[in-house]
Amino acid sequence: MKKNLTSAIVMMMAMLTTMFTFTSCETDDEVIADYLTYGNWEGYLGTYYENRWGEYVQDGEFHTVWRFIPSAYDRYGYATSGYGDEVDYSTRRRNDYARCSFRWEVRNGNIYIEYDDPDWNPVKIDWRDYSISRSHFHGTMYDWDNRAYTFDLENTRWDWDYYTYDRYWARTRAADADTTDVYISDNGKCVATGPFAKALKKVRR
């Protein structure tokens, strides 16, 4: 009886040790990355348009959507970096928008985003300045010029097919194409129309 009890205690301790080892592999960075890649983040990005591209658009006149796609999974099935897309679009005219792909990484609780178009400034979201859950992502981010942008995003459904790069060409051939500014980056990783294209062209001058 004593032998059986001792064996049971040893087995229980082994199970607890295994459970602790498994759980300890889930770092804060992995948890944050798991939240980031859970869905599409859509909402307001305060004064973003004014500061980034030198044009002023009042808050509420456009929305931002992010999606974070994981890559390079470790042996526990976690990824703390990857690639993604951002779309900024006018709430008044949906065909006025900018889309750019990016690479992201979570490191020491900080979220880093580097865009594939160099005309878009890379940004950092400091671990002290944001909050994230499965449904809500809000805080402040900074670019390398120390400009701050507040954001308040909700996890939503989003039709990424509407803003694919190939369909962009069809829309720029529309009847108003001659009167609408169009922007495409040198590497083809960013497209923009309307006031977004006009502002991005201004950055290149």
GROMACS .gro file of C-alpha atoms in nm:
model
  205
    1MET     CA    1   0.000   0.000   0.000
    2LYS     CA    2   0.281   0.236   0.091
    3LYS     CA    3   0.464   0.142  -0.230
    4ASN     CA    4   0.157   0.217  -0.440
    5LEU     CA    5   0.107   0.552  -0.267
    6THR     CA    6   0.469   0.648  -0.328
    7SER     CA    7   0.438   0.554  -0.695
    8ALA     CA    8   0.123   0.762  -0.729
    9ILE     CA    9   0.293   1.065  -0.573
   10VAL     CA   10   0.592   1.027  -0.805
   11MET     CA   11   0.362   1.004  -1.109
   12MET     CA   12   0.164   1.309  -0.996
   13MET     CA   13   0.484   1.512  -0.948
   14ALA     CA   14   0.603   1.411  -1.296
   15MET     CA   15   0.272   1.522  -1.447
   16LEU     CA   16   0.288   1.858  -1.268
   17THR     CA   17   0.646   1.908  -1.384
   18THR     CA   18   0.544   1.832  -1.743
   19MET     CA   19   0.251   2.072  -1.721
   20PHE     CA   20   0.472   2.347  -1.581
   21THR     CA   21   0.733   2.295  -1.850
   22PHE     CA   22   0.473   2.316  -2.127
   23THR     CA   23   0.305   2.626  -1.987
   24SER     CA   24   0.631   2.805  -1.924
   25CYS     CA   25   0.709   2.782  -2.298
   26GLU     CA   26   0.422   3.021  -2.365
   27THR     CA   27   0.597   3.355  -2.319
   28ASP     CA   28   0.435   3.697  -2.308
   29ASP     CA   29   0.555   3.759  -2.664
   30GLU     CA   30   0.383   3.441  -2.782
   31VAL     CA   31   0.057   3.537  -2.610
   32ILE     CA   32   0.064   3.885  -2.767
   33ALA     CA   33   0.139   3.739  -3.110
   34ASP     CA   34  -0.148   3.495  -3.068
   35TYR     CA   35  -0.387   3.785  -3.003
   36LEU     CA   36  -0.248   3.986  -3.296
   37THR     CA   37  -0.301   3.703  -3.544
   38TYR     CA   38  -0.650   3.617  -3.420
   39GLY     CA   39  -0.838   3.829  -3.676
   40ASN     CA   40  -0.864   4.163  -3.857
   41TRP     CA   41  -0.816   4.485  -3.661
   42GLU     CA   42  -1.027   4.774  -3.788
   43GLY     CA   43  -1.098   5.120  -3.653
   44TYR     CA   44  -0.955   5.467  -3.602
   45LEU     CA   45  -0.591   5.569  -3.618
   46GLY     CA   46  -0.589   5.925  -3.482
   47THR     CA   47  -0.408   6.196  -3.683
   48TYR     CA   48  -0.232   5.919  -3.875
   49TYR     CA   49  -0.304   6.056  -4.219
   50GLU     CA   50  -0.193   6.408  -4.126
   51ASN     CA   51   0.138   6.306  -3.968
   52ARG     CA   52   0.249   6.034  -4.205
   53TRP     CA   53   0.178   6.187  -4.543
   54GLY     CA   54   0.155   6.558  -4.474
   55GLU     CA   55  -0.216   6.591  -4.547
   56TYR     CA   56  -0.492   6.661  -4.299
   57VAL     CA   57  -0.798   6.441  -4.273
   58GLN     CA   58  -1.021   6.481  -3.969
   59ASP     CA   59  -1.050   6.177  -3.741
   60GLY     CA   60  -1.343   5.962  -3.842
   61GLU     CA   61  -1.312   6.030  -4.215
   62PHE     CA   62  -1.106   5.718  -4.272
   63HIS     CA   63  -1.049   5.377  -4.119
   64THR     CA   64  -0.744   5.156  -4.083
   65VAL     CA   65  -0.742   4.776  -4.104
   66TRP     CA   66  -0.448   4.554  -4.003
   67ARG     CA   67  -0.398   4.183  -4.037
   68PHE     CA   68  -0.102   3.998  -3.887
   69ILE     CA   69  -0.007   3.662  -4.037
   70PRO     CA   70   0.234   3.442  -3.837
   71SER     CA   71   0.539   3.270  -3.980
   72ALA     CA   72   0.843   3.072  -3.856
   73TYR     CA   73   0.662   2.864  -3.594
   74ASP     CA   74   0.874   2.711  -3.317
   75ARG     CA   75   0.844   2.350  -3.204
   76TYR     CA   76   0.565   2.443  -2.961
   77GLY     CA   77   0.353   2.587  -3.242
   78TYR     CA   78   0.410   2.954  -3.161
   79ALA     CA   79   0.527   3.240  -3.385
   80THR     CA   80   0.630   3.588  -3.272
   81SER     CA   81   0.691   3.734  -3.617
   82GLY     CA   82   0.544   3.728  -3.963
   83TYR     CA   83   0.401   3.944  -4.239
   84GLY     CA   84   0.076   4.130  -4.292
   85ASP     CA   85  -0.121   4.405  -4.464
   86GLU     CA   86  -0.263   4.745  -4.383
   87VAL     CA   87  -0.543   4.923  -4.563
   88ASP     CA   88  -0.638   5.285  -4.495
   89TYR     CA   89  -0.965   5.375  -4.663
   90SER     CA   90  -1.201   5.670  -4.679
   91THR     CA   91  -1.533   5.622  -4.503
   92ARG     CA   92  -1.686   5.865  -4.754
   93ARG     CA   93  -1.556   5.698  -5.070
   94ARG     CA   94  -1.440   5.340  -5.036
   95ASN     CA   95  -1.235   5.347  -5.358
   96ASP     CA   96  -1.004   5.609  -5.202
   97TYR     CA   97  -0.755   5.399  -5.011
   98ALA     CA   98  -0.394   5.293  -4.958
   99ARG     CA   99  -0.275   4.939  -4.907
  100CYS     CA  100   0.074   4.829  -4.804
  101SER     CA  101   0.225   4.499  -4.694
  102PHE     CA  102   0.455   4.481  -4.392
  103ARG     CA  103   0.664   4.260  -4.169
  104TRP     CA  104   0.605   4.245  -3.795
  105GLU     CA  105   0.769   4.112  -3.481
  106VAL     CA  106   0.686   4.098  -3.111
  107ARG     CA  107   0.999   4.140  -2.900
  108ASN     CA  108   1.008   4.199  -2.522
  109GLY     CA  109   0.641   4.295  -2.535
  110ASN     CA  110   0.700   4.560  -2.802
  111ILE     CA  111   0.536   4.531  -3.144
  112TYR     CA  112   0.747   4.638  -3.443
  113ILE     CA  113   0.601   4.699  -3.790
  114GLU     CA  114   0.821   4.762  -4.094
  115TYR     CA  115   0.644   4.837  -4.422
  116ASP     CA  116   0.758   4.702  -4.758
  117ASP     CA  117   0.727   5.049  -4.908
  118PRO     CA  118   0.999   5.281  -4.770
  119ASP     CA  119   0.765   5.581  -4.806
  120TRP     CA  120   0.573   5.440  -4.508
  121ASN     CA  121   0.758   5.500  -4.181
  122PRO     CA  122   0.826   5.192  -3.964
  123VAL     CA  123   0.651   5.205  -3.627
  124LYS     CA  124   0.692   5.069  -3.276
  125ILE     CA  125   0.410   4.997  -3.030
  126ASP     CA  126   0.570   5.007  -2.685
  127TRP     CA  127   0.459   4.743  -2.433
  128ARG     CA  128   0.360   5.019  -2.188
  129ASP     CA  129   0.132   5.195  -2.435
  130TYR     CA  130  -0.121   4.941  -2.557
  131SER     CA  131  -0.378   4.685  -2.451
  132ILE     CA  132  -0.491   4.385  -2.653
  133SER     CA  133  -0.751   4.110  -2.618
  134ARG     CA  134  -0.936   3.884  -2.862
  135SER     CA  135  -1.177   4.164  -2.949
  136HIS     CA  136  -1.008   4.500  -2.879
  137PHE     CA  137  -0.666   4.649  -2.957
  138HIS     CA  138  -0.594   5.008  -2.856
  139GLY     CA  139  -0.303   5.227  -2.757
  140THR     CA  140  -0.034   5.453  -2.902
  141MET     CA  141   0.237   5.382  -3.158
  142TYR     CA  142   0.544   5.581  -3.259
  143ASP     CA  143   0.740   5.615  -3.580
  144TRP     CA  144   1.115   5.672  -3.596
  145ASP     CA  145   1.056   6.049  -3.609
  146ASN     CA  146   0.900   6.021  -3.260
  147ARG     CA  147   0.553   6.108  -3.386
  148ALA     CA  148   0.271   5.946  -3.192
  149TYR     CA  149  -0.049   5.798  -3.333
  150THR     CA  150  -0.335   5.677  -3.115
  151PHE     CA  151  -0.538   5.380  -3.238
  152ASP     CA  152  -0.859   5.210  -3.132
  153LEU     CA  153  -0.934   4.891  -3.326
  154GLU     CA  154  -1.192   4.614  -3.304
  155ASN     CA  155  -1.165   4.257  -3.429
  156THR     CA  156  -1.390   4.246  -3.735
  157ARG     CA  157  -1.467   4.057  -4.053
  158TRP     CA  158  -1.299   4.212  -4.353
  159ASP     CA  159  -1.312   4.153  -4.728
  160TRP     CA  160  -0.944   4.159  -4.824
  161ASP     CA  161  -1.032   4.051  -5.177
  162TYR     CA  162  -1.181   4.394  -5.243
  163TYR     CA  163  -0.840   4.557  -5.203
  164THR     CA  164  -0.617   4.298  -5.372
  165TYR     CA  165  -0.334   4.438  -5.578
  166ASP     CA  166  -0.454   4.286  -5.907
  167ARG     CA  167  -0.810   4.421  -5.875
  168TYR     CA  168  -0.658   4.762  -5.810
  169TRP     CA  169  -0.557   4.785  -6.176
  170ALA     CA  170  -0.914   4.727  -6.293
  171ARG     CA  171  -1.045   5.006  -6.072
  172THR     CA  172  -0.784   5.255  -6.194
  173ARG     CA  173  -0.910   5.197  -6.547
  174ALA     CA  174  -1.256   5.317  -6.445
  175ALA     CA  175  -1.423   5.625  -6.595
  176ASP     CA  176  -1.272   5.860  -6.336
  177ALA     CA  177  -0.919   5.714  -6.364
  178ASP     CA  178  -0.788   6.019  -6.547
  179THR     CA  179  -0.898   6.251  -6.268
  180THR     CA  180  -0.798   6.026  -5.976
  181ASP     CA  181  -0.445   6.026  -5.840
  182VAL     CA  182  -0.282   5.684  -5.847
  183TYR     CA  183   0.028   5.568  -5.660
  184ILE     CA  184   0.220   5.244  -5.679
  185SER     CA  185   0.550   5.179  -5.502
  186ASP     CA  186   0.863   5.082  -5.693
  187ASN     CA  187   0.846   4.725  -5.564
  188GLY     CA  188   0.470   4.694  -5.613
  189LYS     CA  189   0.408   4.636  -5.240
  190CYS     CA  190   0.191   4.946  -5.197
  191VAL     CA  191  -0.096   5.087  -5.402
  192ALA     CA  192  -0.307   5.395  -5.336
  193THR     CA  193  -0.579   5.604  -5.498
  194GLY     CA  194  -0.738   5.944  -5.449
  195PRO     CA  195  -0.610   6.167  -5.166
  196PHE     CA  196  -0.395   5.883  -5.029
  197ALA     CA  197  -0.207   5.861  -5.360
  198LYS     CA  198  -0.176   6.239  -5.379
  199ALA     CA  199  -0.021   6.255  -5.031
  200LEU     CA  200   0.220   5.966  -5.097
  201LYS     CA  201   0.335   6.128  -5.422
  202LYS     CA  202   0.408   6.443  -5.225
  203VAL     CA  203   0.637   6.244  -4.993
  204ARG     CA  204   0.848   6.136  -5.292
  205ARG     CA  205   0.920   6.489  -5.412
   0.00000   0.00000   0.00000
